[in-house]
PDB file of C-alpha atoms in Angstrom:
ATOM      1  CA  MET A   1      30.335 -19.378  58.852  1.00  0.00           C
ATOM      2  CA  ARG A   2      27.289 -20.780  60.866  1.00  0.00           C
ATOM      3  CA  TYR A   3      28.461 -24.434  60.765  1.00  0.00           C
ATOM      4  CA  ILE A   4      31.907 -22.801  61.693  1.00  0.00           C
ATOM      5  CA  LYS A   5      30.438 -21.206  64.618  1.00  0.00           C
ATOM      6  CA  LEU A   6      28.233 -24.411  65.581  1.00  0.00           C
ATOM      7  CA  LEU A   7      31.653 -26.346  65.994  1.00  0.00           C
ATOM      8  CA  LEU A   8      33.027 -23.654  68.206  1.00  0.00           C
ATOM      9  CA  VAL A   9      29.798 -23.943  70.285  1.00  0.00           C
ATOM     10  CA  ILE A  10      30.556 -27.690  70.470  1.00  0.00           C
ATOM     11  CA  LEU A  11      33.943 -27.537  71.328  1.00  0.00           C
ATOM     12  CA  LEU A  12      33.520 -24.724  73.906  1.00  0.00           C
ATOM     13  CA  GLU A  13      30.874 -26.448  75.426  1.00  0.00           C
ATOM     14  CA  THR A  14      32.862 -30.157  75.339  1.00  0.00           C
ATOM     15  CA  THR A  15      36.047 -28.766  76.820  1.00  0.00           C
ATOM     16  CA  GLY A  16      34.217 -26.839  79.780  1.00  0.00           C
ATOM     17  CA  LEU A  17      32.360 -30.411  80.654  1.00  0.00           C
ATOM     18  CA  HIS A  18      35.905 -32.168  80.375  1.00  0.00           C
ATOM     19  CA  MET A  19      37.593 -29.546  82.541  1.00  0.00           C
ATOM     20  CA  LEU A  20      34.509 -29.746  85.038  1.00  0.00           C
ATOM     21  CA  ILE A  21      34.729 -33.721  85.605  1.00  0.00           C
ATOM     22  CA  LYS A  22      38.613 -33.527  85.390  1.00  0.00           C
ATOM     23  CA  HIS A  23      38.937 -31.061  88.163  1.00  0.00           C
ATOM     24  CA  SER A  24      36.425 -31.590  90.688  1.00  0.00           C
ATOM     25  CA  THR A  25      37.518 -27.727  92.315  1.00  0.00           C
ATOM     26  CA  VAL A  26      36.667 -24.397  92.085  1.00  0.00           C
ATOM     27  CA  PHE A  27      39.161 -23.750  89.117  1.00  0.00           C
ATOM     28  CA  GLY A  28      37.688 -26.609  87.345  1.00  0.00           C
ATOM     29  CA  PHE A  29      33.907 -25.071  87.915  1.00  0.00           C
ATOM     30  CA  THR A  30      34.912 -21.529  87.024  1.00  0.00           C
ATOM     31  CA  THR A  31      36.357 -22.862  83.682  1.00  0.00           C
ATOM     32  CA  TYR A  32      33.422 -24.876  83.095  1.00  0.00           C
ATOM     33  CA  LEU A  33      31.336 -21.689  83.524  1.00  0.00           C
ATOM     34  CA  PHE A  34      33.590 -19.433  81.666  1.00  0.00           C
ATOM     35  CA  PHE A  35      33.420 -22.020  78.765  1.00  0.00           C
ATOM     36  CA  HIS A  36      29.476 -22.316  79.086  1.00  0.00           C
ATOM     37  CA  LEU A  37      29.090 -18.977  78.779  1.00  0.00           C
ATOM     38  CA  THR A  38      31.048 -18.248  76.046  1.00  0.00           C
ATOM     39  CA  ALA A  39      29.081 -20.955  73.814  1.00  0.00           C
ATOM     40  CA  SER A  40      25.803 -19.901  75.385  1.00  0.00           C
ATOM     41  CA  LEU A  41      26.172 -16.550  74.179  1.00  0.00           C
ATOM     42  CA  LEU A  42      27.743 -17.517  70.798  1.00  0.00           C
ATOM     43  CA  LEU A  43      24.808 -19.893  70.378  1.00  0.00           C
ATOM     44  CA  ALA A  44      22.412 -17.099  71.208  1.00  0.00           C
ATOM     45  CA  THR A  45      23.504 -14.834  68.956  1.00  0.00           C
ATOM     46  CA  MET A  46      22.439 -17.180  66.350  1.00  0.00           C
ATOM     47  CA  VAL A  47      19.185 -18.046  67.384  1.00  0.00           C
ATOM     48  CA  ALA A  48      18.233 -14.556  67.984  1.00  0.00           C
ATOM     49  CA  TRP A  49      18.879 -13.818  64.263  1.00  0.00           C
ATOM     50  CA  ILE A  50      16.594 -16.830  63.550  1.00  0.00           C
ATOM     51  CA  LEU A  51      13.626 -15.690  65.761  1.00  0.00           C
ATOM     52  CA  LYS A  52      14.078 -11.952  64.186  1.00  0.00           C
ATOM     53  CA  THR A  53      13.597 -13.466  61.020  1.00  0.00           C
ATOM     54  CA  PHE A  54      10.957 -15.825  61.268  1.00  0.00           C
ATOM     55  CA  TYR A  55       8.770 -13.358  63.934  1.00  0.00           C
ATOM     56  CA  LYS A  56       9.925 -10.098  63.824  1.00  0.00           C
ATOM     57  CA  TYR A  57      11.042 -10.412  67.211  1.00  0.00           C
ATOM     58  CA  PRO A  58      13.411  -7.519  68.998  1.00  0.00           C
ATOM     59  CA  TYR A  59      16.808  -9.185  68.237  1.00  0.00           C
ATOM     60  CA  MET A  60      17.969  -7.943  71.878  1.00  0.00           C
ATOM     61  CA  HIS A  61      15.037  -9.296  73.282  1.00  0.00           C
ATOM     62  CA  ALA A  62      15.719 -12.637  71.763  1.00  0.00           C
ATOM     63  CA  LEU A  63      19.429 -12.547  72.493  1.00  0.00           C
ATOM     64  CA  ILE A  64      18.608 -12.056  76.012  1.00  0.00           C
ATOM     65  CA  LEU A  65      15.783 -14.595  76.185  1.00  0.00           C
ATOM     66  CA  SER A  66      18.028 -17.339  73.984  1.00  0.00           C
ATOM     67  CA  PHE A  67      21.261 -16.538  76.135  1.00  0.00           C
ATOM     68  CA  SER A  68      19.208 -17.031  79.523  1.00  0.00           C
ATOM     69  CA  ILE A  69      17.898 -20.550  78.501  1.00  0.00           C
ATOM     70  CA  PHE A  70      21.160 -21.802  76.999  1.00  0.00           C
ATOM     71  CA  PHE A  71      23.175 -20.564  80.240  1.00  0.00           C
ATOM     72  CA  PHE A  72      20.851 -21.355  82.708  1.00  0.00           C
ATOM     73  CA  LEU A  73      19.429 -24.894  81.295  1.00  0.00           C
ATOM     74  CA  GLY A  74      23.013 -26.341  80.673  1.00  0.00           C
ATOM     75  CA  PRO A  75      24.356 -28.424  78.330  1.00  0.00           C
ATOM     76  CA  PHE A  76      21.402 -30.225  77.539  1.00  0.00           C
ATOM     77  CA  ALA A  77      19.513 -26.784  76.240  1.00  0.00           C
ATOM     78  CA  VAL A  78      22.894 -26.364  74.324  1.00  0.00           C
ATOM     79  CA  SER A  79      22.254 -29.544  72.652  1.00  0.00           C
ATOM     80  CA  LEU A  80      18.985 -28.730  71.917  1.00  0.00           C
ATOM     81  CA  GLY A  81      19.898 -25.091  70.439  1.00  0.00           C
ATOM     82  CA  VAL A  82      22.885 -26.862  68.194  1.00  0.00           C
ATOM     83  CA  ILE A  83      20.206 -29.054  66.807  1.00  0.00           C
ATOM     84  CA  SER A  84      17.564 -26.514  66.217  1.00  0.00           C
ATOM     85  CA  VAL A  85      20.115 -24.434  64.253  1.00  0.00           C
ATOM     86  CA  LEU A  86      21.369 -27.234  62.575  1.00  0.00           C
ATOM     87  CA  ILE A  87      17.592 -27.973  61.012  1.00  0.00           C
ATOM     88  CA  TYR A  88      16.779 -24.424  60.230  1.00  0.00           C
ATOM     89  CA  THR A  89      20.219 -24.296  58.198  1.00  0.00           C
ATOM     90  CA  LYS A  90      19.132 -27.287  56.454  1.00  0.00           C
ATOM     91  CA  ILE A  91      15.482 -26.137  55.218  1.00  0.00           C
ATOM     92  CA  SER A  92      16.633 -22.620  54.792  1.00  0.00           C
ATOM     93  CA  LYS A  93      18.819 -23.986  51.881  1.00  0.00           C
ATOM     94  CA  MET A  94      16.033 -25.813  50.214  1.00  0.00           C
ATOM     95  CA  PRO A  95      14.710 -24.680  47.379  1.00  0.00           C
ATOM     96  CA  ALA A  96      11.160 -22.728  47.086  1.00  0.00           C
ATOM     97  CA  PRO A  97       8.195 -24.570  45.547  1.00  0.00           C
ATOM     98  CA  VAL A  98       7.660 -22.446  43.029  1.00  0.00           C
ATOM     99  CA  LYS A  99       8.191 -22.425  38.611  1.00  0.00           C
ATOM    100  CA  GLU A 100      10.932 -20.291  37.258  1.00  0.00           C
ATOM    101  CA  VAL A 101       9.733 -17.295  35.797  1.00  0.00           C
ATOM    102  CA  ASN A 102      10.975 -15.778  32.310  1.00  0.00           C
ATOM    103  CA  TYR A 103      11.865 -12.285  33.377  1.00  0.00           C
ATOM    104  CA  GLU A 104      12.463 -11.273  30.170  1.00  0.00           C
ATOM    105  CA  LEU A 105       9.411 -12.322  28.778  1.00  0.00           C
ATOM    106  CA  VAL A 106       6.974 -10.900  31.046  1.00  0.00           C
ATOM    107  CA  PHE A 107       8.555  -7.083  30.670  1.00  0.00           C
ATOM    108  CA  SER A 108       8.979  -7.599  27.168  1.00  0.00           C
ATOM    109  CA  VAL A 109       5.074  -8.213  27.155  1.00  0.00           C
ATOM    110  CA  ARG A 110       3.041  -4.690  25.905  1.00  0.00           C
ATOM    111  CA  VAL A 111      -0.511  -3.820  25.920  1.00  0.00           C
ATOM    112  CA  LEU A 112      -0.591  -4.203  22.086  1.00  0.00           C
ATOM    113  CA  SER A 113       0.726  -7.004  20.767  1.00  0.00           C
ATOM    114  CA  GLU A 114       1.230  -7.431  16.210  1.00  0.00           C
ATOM    115  CA  LYS A 115      -2.207  -8.479  16.028  1.00  0.00           C
ATOM    116  CA  ARG A 116      -3.554  -5.649  18.486  1.00  0.00           C
ATOM    117  CA  ARG A 117      -4.836  -7.938  21.120  1.00  0.00           C
ATOM    118  CA  LEU A 118      -5.349  -7.318  24.594  1.00  0.00           C
ATOM    119  CA  GLY A 119      -4.202 -10.062  27.007  1.00  0.00           C
ATOM    120  CA  LYS A 120      -5.968 -11.242  29.993  1.00  0.00           C
ATOM    121  CA  GLY A 121      -5.713  -9.595  33.687  1.00  0.00           C
ATOM    122  CA  SER A 122      -6.377  -5.751  34.800  1.00  0.00           C
ATOM    123  CA  LEU A 123      -7.749  -3.858  31.704  1.00  0.00           C
ATOM    124  CA  ARG A 124      -6.461  -6.197  29.219  1.00  0.00           C
ATOM    125  CA  PHE A 125      -9.805  -9.113  29.407  1.00  0.00           C
ATOM    126  CA  ALA A 126     -11.122  -8.313  26.319  1.00  0.00           C
ATOM    127  CA  LYS A 127     -10.086  -8.367  22.528  1.00  0.00           C
ATOM    128  CA  VAL A 128      -9.835  -5.033  20.979  1.00  0.00           C
ATOM    129  CA  GLU A 129     -12.226  -5.921  18.185  1.00  0.00           C
ATOM    130  CA  ASP A 130     -14.671  -6.292  20.663  1.00  0.00           C
ATOM    131  CA  LEU A 131     -15.634  -2.105  20.744  1.00  0.00           C
ATOM    132  CA  GLN A 132     -18.156  -2.646  23.611  1.00  0.00           C
ATOM    133  CA  ARG A 133     -15.991  -4.525  26.091  1.00  0.00           C
ATOM    134  CA  VAL A 134     -13.422  -1.774  25.715  1.00  0.00           C
ATOM    135  CA  MET A 135     -16.413   1.154  25.810  1.00  0.00           C
ATOM    136  CA  TYR A 136     -16.716  -0.473  29.317  1.00  0.00           C
ATOM    137  CA  PHE A 137     -13.486   1.578  30.540  1.00  0.00           C
ATOM    138  CA  THR A 138     -14.349   4.820  29.615  1.00  0.00           C
ATOM    139  CA  LYS A 139     -16.356   4.937  32.948  1.00  0.00           C
ATOM    140  CA  PHE A 140     -13.283   4.940  35.171  1.00  0.00           C
ATOM    141  CA  TYR A 141     -10.885   7.739  35.528  1.00  0.00           C
ATOM    142  CA  HIS A 142      -7.715   5.932  36.635  1.00  0.00           C
ATOM    143  CA  PRO A 143      -4.089   6.357  35.707  1.00  0.00           C
ATOM    144  CA  LEU A 144      -4.384   3.054  34.435  1.00  0.00           C
ATOM    145  CA  THR A 145      -7.066   3.866  32.178  1.00  0.00           C
ATOM    146  CA  VAL A 146      -5.467   6.658  30.820  1.00  0.00           C
ATOM    147  CA  LYS A 147      -2.450   4.520  29.967  1.00  0.00           C
ATOM    148  CA  PHE A 148      -4.737   1.797  28.594  1.00  0.00           C
ATOM    149  CA  PHE A 149      -6.329   4.419  26.217  1.00  0.00           C
ATOM    150  CA  LYS A 150      -2.995   6.340  25.318  1.00  0.00           C
ATOM    151  CA  GLU A 151      -1.809   2.974  23.699  1.00  0.00           C
ATOM    152  CA  LEU A 152      -4.795   2.517  21.807  1.00  0.00           C
ATOM    153  CA  LEU A 153      -4.019   5.580  19.868  1.00  0.00           C
ATOM    154  CA  PHE A 154      -1.464   3.527  18.131  1.00  0.00           C
ATOM    155  CA  SER A 155      -3.910   0.917  17.033  1.00  0.00           C
ATOM    156  CA  ASP A 156      -4.447  -0.298  13.430  1.00  0.00           C
ATOM    157  CA  ASN A 157      -8.266  -0.418  14.557  1.00  0.00           C
ATOM    158  CA  ASP A 158      -9.948   3.179  13.179  1.00  0.00           C
ATOM    159  CA  GLU A 159     -12.522   2.588  15.403  1.00  0.00           C
ATOM    160  CA  LEU A 160     -10.663   1.679  18.758  1.00  0.00           C
ATOM    161  CA  ARG A 161      -8.062   4.844  17.888  1.00  0.00           C
ATOM    162  CA  LEU A 162     -10.566   7.323  17.880  1.00  0.00           C
ATOM    163  CA  LEU A 163     -12.791   5.840  20.802  1.00  0.00           C
ATOM    164  CA  ALA A 164      -9.308   6.141  22.589  1.00  0.00           C
ATOM    165  CA  ASN A 165      -8.915  10.046  21.580  1.00  0.00           C
ATOM    166  CA  SER A 166     -12.581  10.929  22.178  1.00  0.00           C
ATOM    167  CA  TYR A 167     -12.099   9.449  25.820  1.00  0.00           C
ATOM    168  CA  LEU A 168      -8.954  11.155  26.241  1.00  0.00           C
ATOM    169  CA  LYS A 169      -9.669  14.707  24.772  1.00  0.00           C
ATOM    170  CA  ASN A 170     -13.329  14.766  26.872  1.00  0.00           C
ATOM    171  CA  ALA A 171     -12.148  13.548  30.128  1.00  0.00           C
ATOM    172  CA  GLU A 172      -9.343  16.302  30.281  1.00  0.00           C
ATOM    173  CA  LYS A 173     -11.652  18.685  28.566  1.00  0.00           C
ATOM    174  CA  TYR A 174     -14.099  17.950  31.263  1.00  0.00           C
ATOM    175  CA  LEU A 175     -11.508  18.676  34.008  1.00  0.00           C
ATOM    176  CA  GLN A 176     -10.325  21.813  32.542  1.00  0.00           C
ATOM    177  CA  GLU A 177     -13.874  23.338  32.173  1.00  0.00           C
ATOM    178  CA  LEU A 178     -14.626  22.867  35.716  1.00  0.00           C
ATOM    179  CA  ILE A 179     -11.356  24.036  36.752  1.00  0.00           C
ATOM    180  CA  TRP A 180     -12.093  27.443  34.597  1.00  0.00           C
ATOM    181  CA  GLN A 181     -15.742  27.557  35.913  1.00  0.00           C
ATOM    182  CA  LEU A 182     -14.410  27.378  39.635  1.00  0.00           C
ATOM    183  CA  GLU A 183     -11.983  30.091  39.336  1.00  0.00           C
ATOM    184  CA  LYS A 184     -14.279  31.882  37.873  1.00  0.00           C
ATOM    185  CA  VAL A 185     -16.254  31.809  40.771  1.00  0.00           C
ATOM    186  CA  LEU A 186     -12.889  32.289  43.286  1.00  0.00           C
ATOM    187  CA  GLY A 187     -12.508  35.811  41.305  1.00  0.00           C
ATOM    188  CA  LYS A 188     -15.835  37.102  42.431  1.00  0.00           C
ATOM    189  CA  GLN A 189     -15.132  39.949  45.117  1.00  0.00           C
ATOM    190  CA  ASP A 190     -17.987  39.279  47.567  1.00  0.00           C
ATOM    191  CA  LEU A 191     -17.333  35.914  47.947  1.00  0.00           C
ATOM    192  CA  ARG A 192     -17.977  34.611  51.521  1.00  0.00           C
ATOM    193  CA  LYS A 193     -15.282  32.609  53.224  1.00  0.00           C
ATOM    194  CA  ASP A 194     -16.830  29.525  53.666  1.00  0.00           C
ATOM    195  CA  VAL A 195     -17.649  29.523  50.054  1.00  0.00           C
ATOM    196  CA  LYS A 196     -14.016  30.137  49.212  1.00  0.00           C
ATOM    197  CA  PHE A 197     -12.853  27.562  51.393  1.00  0.00           C
ATOM    198  CA  PHE A 198     -15.075  25.015  49.343  1.00  0.00           C
ATOM    199  CA  VAL A 199     -14.196  26.341  46.050  1.00  0.00           C
ATOM    200  CA  CYS A 200     -10.179  26.521  46.966  1.00  0.00           C
ATOM    201  CA  ARG A 201     -10.704  22.660  47.962  1.00  0.00           C
ATOM    202  CA  ALA A 202     -12.383  21.477  44.802  1.00  0.00           C
ATOM    203  CA  LEU A 203      -9.702  23.234  42.700  1.00  0.00           C
ATOM    204  CA  ALA A 204      -6.958  21.719  44.597  1.00  0.00           C
ATOM    205  CA  PHE A 205      -8.264  18.449  43.953  1.00  0.00           C
ATOM    206  CA  LEU A 206      -8.899  18.993  39.995  1.00  0.00           C
ATOM    207  CA  ASN A 207      -5.840  20.127  39.594  1.00  0.00           C
ATOM    208  CA  TRP A 208      -4.220  17.054  41.522  1.00  0.00           C
ATOM    209  CA  ASP A 209      -6.557  15.082  39.176  1.00  0.00           C
ATOM    210  CA  VAL A 210      -5.152  16.305  36.015  1.00  0.00           C
ATOM    211  CA  TYR A 211      -1.827  15.917  37.316  1.00  0.00           C
ATOM    212  CA  TYR A 212      -2.372  12.293  38.726  1.00  0.00           C
ATOM    213  CA  LEU A 213      -4.299  10.725  35.951  1.00  0.00           C
ATOM    214  CA  GLY A 214      -1.744  11.692  33.621  1.00  0.00           C
ATOM    215  CA  PHE A 215      -2.827  13.461  30.795  1.00  0.00           C
ATOM    216  CA  MET A 216      -0.030  15.566  29.837  1.00  0.00           C
ATOM    217  CA  GLU A 217       3.505  15.072  29.870  1.00  0.00           C
ATOM    218  CA  GLU A 218       5.513  15.302  33.362  1.00  0.00           C
ATOM    219  CA  GLN A 219       6.792  18.813  32.865  1.00  0.00           C
ATOM    220  CA  ILE A 220       3.344  20.433  31.550  1.00  0.00           C
ATOM    221  CA  ALA A 221       1.300  18.361  34.188  1.00  0.00           C
ATOM    222  CA  LYS A 222       3.667  19.811  36.980  1.00  0.00           C
ATOM    223  CA  LYS A 223       2.119  23.266  36.592  1.00  0.00           C
ATOM    224  CA  HIS A 224      -1.169  21.907  37.805  1.00  0.00           C
ATOM    225  CA  LEU A 225       0.380  20.004  40.435  1.00  0.00           C
ATOM    226  CA  TYR A 226       2.041  23.673  41.624  1.00  0.00           C
ATOM    227  CA  ASN A 227      -1.890  25.045  41.182  1.00  0.00           C
ATOM    228  CA  ALA A 228      -3.125  22.375  43.511  1.00  0.00           C
ATOM    229  CA  LYS A 229      -0.633  23.314  46.212  1.00  0.00           C
ATOM    230  CA  GLU A 230      -1.309  26.874  46.161  1.00  0.00           C
ATOM    231  CA  TYR A 231      -5.542  26.390  46.614  1.00  0.00           C
ATOM    232  CA  VAL A 232      -4.510  23.829  49.042  1.00  0.00           C
ATOM    233  CA  LEU A 233      -2.711  26.438  51.303  1.00  0.00           C
ATOM    234  CA  LYS A 234      -5.608  29.246  50.460  1.00  0.00           C
ATOM    235  CA  ALA A 235      -8.187  26.812  51.541  1.00  0.00           C
ATOM    236  CA  LEU A 236      -6.001  25.781  54.872  1.00  0.00           C
ATOM    237  CA  GLU A 237      -6.023  29.526  55.644  1.00  0.00           C
ATOM    238  CA  ILE A 238      -9.829  29.923  56.178  1.00  0.00           C
ATOM    239  CA  ARG A 239      -9.934  26.200  57.779  1.00  0.00           C
ATOM    240  CA  GLU A 240      -8.168  23.220  58.543  1.00  0.00           C
ATOM    241  CA  ASP A 241      -9.143  19.915  56.969  1.00  0.00           C
ATOM    242  CA  PRO A 242      -7.570  17.039  57.749  1.00  0.00           C
ATOM    243  CA  ILE A 243      -8.153  15.656  53.724  1.00  0.00           C
ATOM    244  CA  LEU A 244      -6.100  18.737  52.283  1.00  0.00           C
ATOM    245  CA  TYR A 245      -3.071  17.596  54.967  1.00  0.00           C
ATOM    246  CA  LEU A 246      -3.864  14.259  53.175  1.00  0.00           C
ATOM    247  CA  LEU A 247      -3.564  15.560  49.881  1.00  0.00           C
ATOM    248  CA  MET A 248      -0.760  17.827  50.372  1.00  0.00           C
ATOM    249  CA  GLY A 249       1.125  15.135  51.599  1.00  0.00           C
ATOM    250  CA  ARG A 250       0.636  12.907  48.358  1.00  0.00           C
ATOM    251  CA  MET A 251       1.744  15.727  46.598  1.00  0.00           C
ATOM    252  CA  GLU A 252       4.884  15.855  48.716  1.00  0.00           C
ATOM    253  CA  LEU A 253       5.520  12.658  48.218  1.00  0.00           C
ATOM    254  CA  ARG A 254       5.270  12.924  44.249  1.00  0.00           C
ATOM    255  CA  SER A 255       7.975  15.952  44.979  1.00  0.00           C
ATOM    256  CA  ARG A 256      10.147  13.598  46.788  1.00  0.00           C
ATOM    257  CA  ASP A 257      10.108  16.243  49.838  1.00  0.00           C
ATOM    258  CA  TYR A 258       9.694  12.993  52.180  1.00  0.00           C
ATOM    259  CA  GLN A 259      10.063  14.848  55.491  1.00  0.00           C
ATOM    260  CA  ARG A 260       7.398  17.394  54.475  1.00  0.00           C
ATOM    261  CA  ALA A 261       5.373  14.776  53.281  1.00  0.00           C
ATOM    262  CA  TYR A 262       5.440  13.217  56.781  1.00  0.00           C
ATOM    263  CA  GLU A 263       4.486  16.174  58.464  1.00  0.00           C
ATOM    264  CA  HIS A 264       1.370  16.681  56.467  1.00  0.00           C
ATOM    265  CA  PHE A 265       0.309  13.063  57.092  1.00  0.00           C
ATOM    266  CA  LYS A 266       0.785  13.227  61.066  1.00  0.00           C
ATOM    267  CA  ARG A 267      -1.121  16.376  61.062  1.00  0.00           C
ATOM    268  CA  ALA A 268      -3.860  14.621  59.142  1.00  0.00           C
ATOM    269  CA  LEU A 269      -4.172  11.973  61.721  1.00  0.00           C
ATOM    270  CA  ASN A 270      -3.794  14.602  64.601  1.00  0.00           C
ATOM    271  CA  LEU A 271      -7.129  16.235  63.295  1.00  0.00           C
ATOM    272  CA  GLY A 272      -8.921  13.254  62.911  1.00  0.00           C
ATOM    273  CA  MET A 273      -8.545  11.655  59.439  1.00  0.00           C
ATOM    274  CA  GLU A 274      -9.001   7.901  59.565  1.00  0.00           C
ATOM    275  CA  PRO A 275      -5.335   6.207  59.653  1.00  0.00           C
ATOM    276  CA  VAL A 276      -6.710   3.234  57.183  1.00  0.00           C
ATOM    277  CA  LYS A 277      -6.742   6.671  54.249  1.00  0.00           C
ATOM    278  CA  VAL A 278      -3.467   7.904  55.796  1.00  0.00           C
ATOM    279  CA  LEU A 279      -1.282   5.014  56.975  1.00  0.00           C
ATOM    280  CA  PRO A 280      -0.044   3.863  53.593  1.00  0.00           C
ATOM    281  CA  TYR A 281       1.436   7.159  52.435  1.00  0.00           C
ATOM    282  CA  LEU A 282       2.511   7.869  56.002  1.00  0.00           C
ATOM    283  CA  LEU A 283       4.716   4.446  56.152  1.00  0.00           C
ATOM    284  CA  GLU A 284       6.173   5.177  52.715  1.00  0.00           C
ATOM    285  CA  ALA A 285       7.323   8.762  53.536  1.00  0.00           C
ATOM    286  CA  LEU A 286       8.846   7.368  56.732  1.00  0.00           C
ATOM    287  CA  TYR A 287      10.473   4.669  54.799  1.00  0.00           C
ATOM    288  CA  LYS A 288      11.990   6.691  51.936  1.00  0.00           C
ATOM    289  CA  LEU A 289      13.558   8.559  54.955  1.00  0.00           C
ATOM    290  CA  ARG A 290      14.932   5.441  56.169  1.00  0.00           C
ATOM    291  CA  ASN A 291      12.793   6.483  59.730  1.00  0.00           C
ATOM    292  CA  PHE A 292      12.663   3.178  60.555  1.00  0.00           C
ATOM    293  CA  LYS A 293      11.865   3.552  64.562  1.00  0.00           C
ATOM    294  CA  GLU A 294       9.193   5.926  63.652  1.00  0.00           C
ATOM    295  CA  LEU A 295       7.858   3.701  61.022  1.00  0.00           C
ATOM    296  CA  LYS A 296       7.671   0.625  63.275  1.00  0.00           C
ATOM    297  CA  ARG A 297       6.133   2.947  66.728  1.00  0.00           C
ATOM    298  CA  PHE A 298       3.268   3.901  64.037  1.00  0.00           C
ATOM    299  CA  SER A 299       2.367   0.407  62.840  1.00  0.00           C
ATOM    300  CA  GLU A 300       2.767  -1.087  66.159  1.00  0.00           C
ATOM    301  CA  LYS A 301       0.209   1.970  67.129  1.00  0.00           C
ATOM    302  CA  TYR A 302      -2.249   1.434  64.321  1.00  0.00           C
ATOM    303  CA  ILE A 303      -1.934  -2.358  64.159  1.00  0.00           C
ATOM    304  CA  GLY A 304      -4.770  -4.286  62.477  1.00  0.00           C
ATOM    305  CA  THR A 305      -5.978  -1.076  60.594  1.00  0.00           C
ATOM    306  CA  TYR A 306      -4.023  -1.656  57.466  1.00  0.00           C
ATOM    307  CA  SER A 307      -5.139  -5.561  57.468  1.00  0.00           C
ATOM    308  CA  VAL A 308      -8.573  -4.430  55.327  1.00  0.00           C
ATOM    309  CA  ASN A 309      -6.314  -4.192  52.400  1.00  0.00           C
ATOM    310  CA  PRO A 310      -3.929  -6.485  51.028  1.00  0.00           C
ATOM    311  CA  LYS A 311      -1.814  -3.930  49.449  1.00  0.00           C
ATOM    312  CA  ARG A 312      -1.492  -2.186  52.870  1.00  0.00           C
ATOM    313  CA  MET A 313      -0.543  -5.469  54.261  1.00  0.00           C
ATOM    314  CA  ALA A 314       1.663  -6.584  51.979  1.00  0.00           C
ATOM    315  CA  LEU A 315       3.687  -3.014  52.164  1.00  0.00           C
ATOM    316  CA  ILE A 316       3.792  -3.106  56.155  1.00  0.00           C
ATOM    317  CA  SER A 317       5.228  -6.782  55.703  1.00  0.00           C
ATOM    318  CA  ALA A 318       7.748  -5.796  53.480  1.00  0.00           C
ATOM    319  CA  TRP A 319       8.797  -2.256  55.770  1.00  0.00           C
ATOM    320  CA  VAL A 320       8.728  -3.893  59.049  1.00  0.00           C
TER     321      VAL A 320
END
């Protein structure tokens, strides 16, 4: 299709020049202008698309700029434009310099193989026979470590299975005891407003941790997600806190209420929350809403904020 357009551009331009040379009159000049304008516009649409793809340049701006160059600089500019598009077409069809990846093999790999050994990588660099190395991960509370120890529950190694069971039970028990103690404090009648605010705030985060870390099945854990939302609302009745709006936004993202999540993230920003903490979640909500205009506006407003984190930079590159 692109080659057909280029042939049409060449045909229009050469026909116009032929008419101008053959008929040195107003008719010949007008005919040439018409053919040259059409060729310039057609070529500009192709170049504008290339500029948009490579440099994220706005399409309309690129179209106007390209058309102006081709139209006002004449046949010479059109010739250069045709050559540039031909070169781009040739380069874009070249195979990428990467090795083929066997995705079936990649997705078939599990944390525990037949010999119950861990692979190399994040959370997977140690042999499971090395109990001391596996114990290192008991220092962390993260969904990945919880999933890691859930896998170890099926290990043939008794020590590792006991370690995994101990980690999961103790971590969940610790969080549940904290929730129980704070709920007792919250039940007191003579509680000051500032104390009530901090207790509700802490209970919101603890319930969110229980849900987010993934100790329980999704359906059971949703109770803690609901409780976390309730405590956020109780705390916000006393005092507005940007980190609570950020937390509520993250919970709404999990609940797939992207509009409310976006509103909470925007409120967190307005209350002074650091953009570097809010921006990835806010952009995710806008992406899910397909609100690309707002997504672009926020990414341009806070340009550079997300560059400190490679993951955030990758998200921006993919979405904008």
